[in-house]
Amino acid sequence: RKEVEQDPGPFNVPEGATVAFNCTYSNSASQSFFWYRQDCRKEPKLLMSVYSSGNEDGRFTAQLNRASQYISLLIRDSKLSDSATYLCVVNPSGSARQLTFGSGTQLTVLP
Amino acid sequence: EAQVTQNPRYLITVTGKKLTVTCSQNMNHEYMSWYRQDPGLGLRQIYYSMNVEVTDKGDVPEGYKVSRKEKRNFPLILESPSPNQTSLYFCASRPTSGFSGANVLTFGAGSRLTVL
């Protein structure tokens, strides 16, 4: 089983739709969780950290479910500019050594 | 501007011809890392460095070398490139001190390498 798994998609949604991605992780001791966004052929950039209590940033909501070992990202009122690949990132052990990346979920928002 | 700079951005080379991809950051970050990204496999860590003169293998170190002689620079060396090292490479850095930003990676723009 991969350490971090994501549905690769692609997710094709119309503008204005609400879309949700899930990401599962295998190490129950994982400490930190993030969503990164990667535009085509560009570098990944931090979208948001995921906190235990859940957190929201504008149209984006991230949640953590430790019991089921998954994190989620909800995008409301999708914009064309949201089209990108969304990477789930987990710090498996809380050490500074390594972050583990999922292979990403591709989102295309259609006009 | 705080950034990670990698060069070259694009390179086509031939099997066996040694090459170096440079990486430099201006944020005084302790931690630096190299990743390669291949379709369907996501980002895989090649090597990382916790600080000057401290480097360690990631998940896919075979065929690569690194050095960390200065805090700002972390070059990736391919002594004898092979076609299976054709990939998109990213350098990244982050601080390691204990605050909320300590796990947030800043990436370079990427280096697309083709080995013929």
Coordinates of C-alpha atoms in Angstrom, one line a residue:
Chain A
R1 CA 0.0 0.0 0.0
K2 CA 1.3 3.5 -0.9
E3 CA 2.0 5.8 2.0
V4 CA -0.2 8.5 0.5
E5 CA -2.9 7.7 -2.0
Q6 CA -5.0 10.0 -4.1
D7 CA -7.6 9.4 -6.8
P8 CA -5.7 10.6 -9.9
G9 CA -8.9 11.8 -11.6
P10 CA -9.2 13.7 -13.9
F11 CA -12.1 15.5 -12.3
N12 CA -13.9 17.6 -15.0
V13 CA -16.4 20.0 -13.4
P14 CA -18.4 23.0 -14.6
E15 CA -17.7 26.5 -13.3
G16 CA -19.4 27.1 -10.1
A17 CA -19.5 23.5 -9.0
T18 CA -18.4 22.1 -5.7
V19 CA -15.8 19.4 -5.9
A20 CA -14.1 17.3 -3.2
F21 CA -10.9 15.3 -3.2
N22 CA -9.9 12.7 -0.6
C23 CA -6.4 11.5 0.2
T24 CA -5.6 8.5 2.4
Y25 CA -2.4 7.9 4.4
S26 CA -1.1 4.7 5.8
N27 CA 0.9 5.8 8.8
S28 CA -1.4 6.5 11.7
A29 CA 1.4 8.4 13.5
S30 CA 1.5 11.0 10.8
Q31 CA 1.8 14.5 12.2
S32 CA 1.3 17.2 9.6
F33 CA -0.8 17.4 6.5
F34 CA -0.9 19.8 3.6
W35 CA -2.5 20.4 0.2
Y36 CA -0.2 21.7 -2.5
R37 CA -1.3 23.0 -5.9
Q38 CA 0.6 22.3 -9.1
D39 CA -0.1 24.0 -12.4
C40 CA 0.9 22.3 -15.6
R41 CA 4.7 22.0 -15.8
K42 CA 5.1 24.4 -12.9
E43 CA 6.4 23.9 -9.4
P44 CA 4.1 22.8 -6.5
K45 CA 3.0 25.6 -4.2
L46 CA 1.4 25.4 -0.8
L47 CA -2.4 25.8 -1.0
M48 CA -3.1 25.2 2.7
S49 CA -2.1 23.3 5.8
V50 CA -4.7 20.9 7.3
Y51 CA -5.4 21.3 10.9
S52 CA -7.0 18.8 13.2
S53 CA -10.1 20.9 13.7
G54 CA -10.4 21.6 10.0
N55 CA -9.8 24.9 8.4
E56 CA -11.1 27.1 5.7
D57 CA -9.5 29.6 3.4
G58 CA -12.1 31.4 1.2
R59 CA -13.6 28.8 -1.1
F60 CA -11.3 26.1 0.1
T61 CA -12.0 23.8 3.1
A62 CA -9.6 21.2 4.4
Q63 CA -10.5 18.5 6.9
L64 CA -8.6 15.8 8.7
N65 CA -10.1 12.5 9.8
R66 CA -7.5 10.7 11.9
A67 CA -9.7 7.7 12.7
S68 CA -10.1 6.9 9.1
Q69 CA -6.7 8.3 8.1
Y70 CA -7.7 10.6 5.4
I71 CA -7.7 14.3 4.6
S72 CA -10.0 16.1 2.2
L73 CA -10.1 19.2 0.2
L74 CA -13.4 20.9 -0.7
I75 CA -13.5 23.6 -3.4
R76 CA -16.7 25.6 -3.6
D77 CA -17.8 27.8 -6.5
S78 CA -15.1 26.4 -8.8
K79 CA -13.3 28.9 -11.0
L80 CA -11.5 28.3 -14.3
S81 CA -8.3 29.3 -12.5
D82 CA -8.7 26.4 -10.1
S83 CA -7.7 24.0 -12.9
A84 CA -4.6 22.3 -11.6
T85 CA -3.3 19.2 -10.0
Y86 CA -3.8 19.0 -6.2
L87 CA -1.1 17.2 -4.2
C88 CA -1.8 15.7 -0.8
V89 CA 1.3 15.9 1.4
V90 CA 1.9 14.1 4.7
N91 CA 4.7 14.2 7.2
P92 CA 4.7 10.6 8.2
S93 CA 6.7 10.7 11.4
G94 CA 6.8 14.3 12.5
S95 CA 10.5 14.4 11.8
A96 CA 12.0 17.1 9.7
R97 CA 13.4 14.5 7.3
Q98 CA 10.8 14.0 4.8
L99 CA 7.4 14.9 3.4
T100 CA 5.6 12.3 1.4
F101 CA 3.7 13.4 -1.6
G102 CA 0.6 11.8 -3.2
S103 CA 0.7 11.5 -7.0
G104 CA -1.9 14.2 -7.3
T105 CA -5.5 14.7 -8.4
Q106 CA -6.1 16.5 -11.6
L107 CA -8.9 19.0 -11.7
T108 CA -10.2 20.8 -14.8
V109 CA -12.9 23.4 -14.4
L110 CA -14.9 23.8 -17.6
P111 CA -16.6 27.0 -18.8
Chain B
E1 CA 12.2 38.1 -3.4
A2 CA 12.4 34.8 -1.4
Q3 CA 13.0 32.1 -3.9
V4 CA 14.7 28.8 -4.9
T5 CA 16.6 29.1 -8.2
Q6 CA 17.6 26.1 -10.2
N7 CA 19.5 25.9 -13.4
P8 CA 19.4 24.8 -16.1
R9 CA 15.6 24.8 -16.6
Y10 CA 15.8 22.6 -19.7
L11 CA 18.6 20.3 -20.7
I12 CA 19.0 17.6 -23.4
T13 CA 22.1 15.4 -23.0
V14 CA 23.5 12.1 -23.9
T15 CA 24.1 8.9 -21.9
G16 CA 27.2 9.1 -19.8
K17 CA 27.9 12.8 -20.1
K18 CA 28.2 14.2 -16.5
L19 CA 26.0 17.0 -15.6
T20 CA 25.1 19.2 -12.6
V21 CA 21.9 20.9 -11.9
T22 CA 22.4 23.8 -9.5
C23 CA 20.0 24.9 -6.8
S24 CA 20.3 28.0 -4.7
Q25 CA 18.0 29.5 -2.1
N26 CA 18.1 33.0 -0.5
M27 CA 15.9 32.3 2.6
N28 CA 18.6 30.9 4.9
H29 CA 16.8 27.6 5.1
E30 CA 18.5 24.7 6.8
Y31 CA 16.7 22.0 4.9
M32 CA 17.1 21.4 1.1
S33 CA 15.9 18.5 -1.0
W34 CA 15.8 17.2 -4.5
Y35 CA 12.8 15.5 -6.1
R36 CA 12.0 14.0 -9.4
Q37 CA 8.5 13.9 -10.8
D38 CA 7.4 11.3 -13.3
P39 CA 3.9 10.7 -14.7
G40 CA 1.8 8.5 -12.4
L41 CA 4.6 8.3 -9.7
G42 CA 4.3 11.8 -8.2
L43 CA 7.2 13.5 -6.5
R44 CA 9.9 11.2 -5.2
Q45 CA 12.7 12.4 -3.0
I46 CA 16.3 11.8 -4.3
Y47 CA 18.5 13.3 -1.6
Y48 CA 18.0 15.8 1.2
S49 CA 20.2 17.9 3.4
M50 CA 19.4 19.0 7.0
N51 CA 22.2 21.5 7.0
V52 CA 25.7 22.3 5.7
E53 CA 27.8 19.1 5.2
V54 CA 24.8 16.9 6.2
T55 CA 23.2 15.0 3.4
D56 CA 21.2 11.8 3.2
K57 CA 19.5 9.5 0.7
G58 CA 15.8 9.8 -0.1
D59 CA 13.8 7.2 -1.8
V60 CA 15.5 7.1 -5.2
P61 CA 19.1 8.1 -4.8
E62 CA 20.7 5.7 -7.3
G63 CA 22.6 7.4 -10.0
Y64 CA 22.7 10.8 -8.2
K65 CA 25.1 12.6 -6.0
V66 CA 24.7 15.9 -4.0
S67 CA 26.9 18.2 -1.9
R68 CA 26.1 20.9 0.6
K69 CA 29.2 23.0 1.1
E70 CA 27.3 26.2 1.7
K71 CA 23.9 26.7 3.2
R72 CA 22.4 28.3 0.2
N73 CA 23.5 25.8 -2.5
F74 CA 22.6 22.2 -3.0
P75 CA 23.7 21.0 -6.5
L76 CA 22.5 17.7 -7.9
I77 CA 25.1 15.7 -9.8
L78 CA 24.5 13.0 -12.4
E79 CA 27.9 11.4 -12.9
S80 CA 26.8 9.2 -15.8
P81 CA 23.2 10.0 -16.8
S82 CA 21.1 7.3 -18.3
P83 CA 17.8 7.5 -20.2
N84 CA 15.8 6.4 -17.1
Q85 CA 16.9 9.6 -15.4
T86 CA 14.9 11.6 -18.0
S87 CA 12.5 13.5 -15.7
L88 CA 11.3 16.8 -14.2
Y89 CA 13.5 17.7 -11.3
F90 CA 12.6 20.0 -8.4
C91 CA 14.8 21.5 -5.7
A92 CA 13.0 22.6 -2.6
S93 CA 13.9 24.2 0.8
R94 CA 12.3 24.9 4.1
P95 CA 13.3 26.0 7.6
T96 CA 13.5 23.4 10.3
S97 CA 13.1 25.5 13.4
G98 CA 10.0 25.0 15.5
F99 CA 7.3 27.2 14.0
S100 CA 4.3 26.7 11.8
G101 CA 6.2 27.3 8.6
A102 CA 8.8 24.6 9.4
N103 CA 7.2 22.0 7.2
V104 CA 6.3 24.2 4.3
L105 CA 8.5 23.6 1.2
T106 CA 9.4 26.3 -1.3
F107 CA 10.1 24.8 -4.7
G108 CA 12.3 25.9 -7.5
A109 CA 10.7 26.2 -11.0
G110 CA 11.9 22.8 -12.1
S111 CA 14.5 21.4 -14.4
R112 CA 13.4 19.3 -17.3
L113 CA 16.1 16.8 -18.2
T114 CA 16.2 14.5 -21.2
V115 CA 18.9 11.9 -21.5
L116 CA 19.2 10.4 -25.0

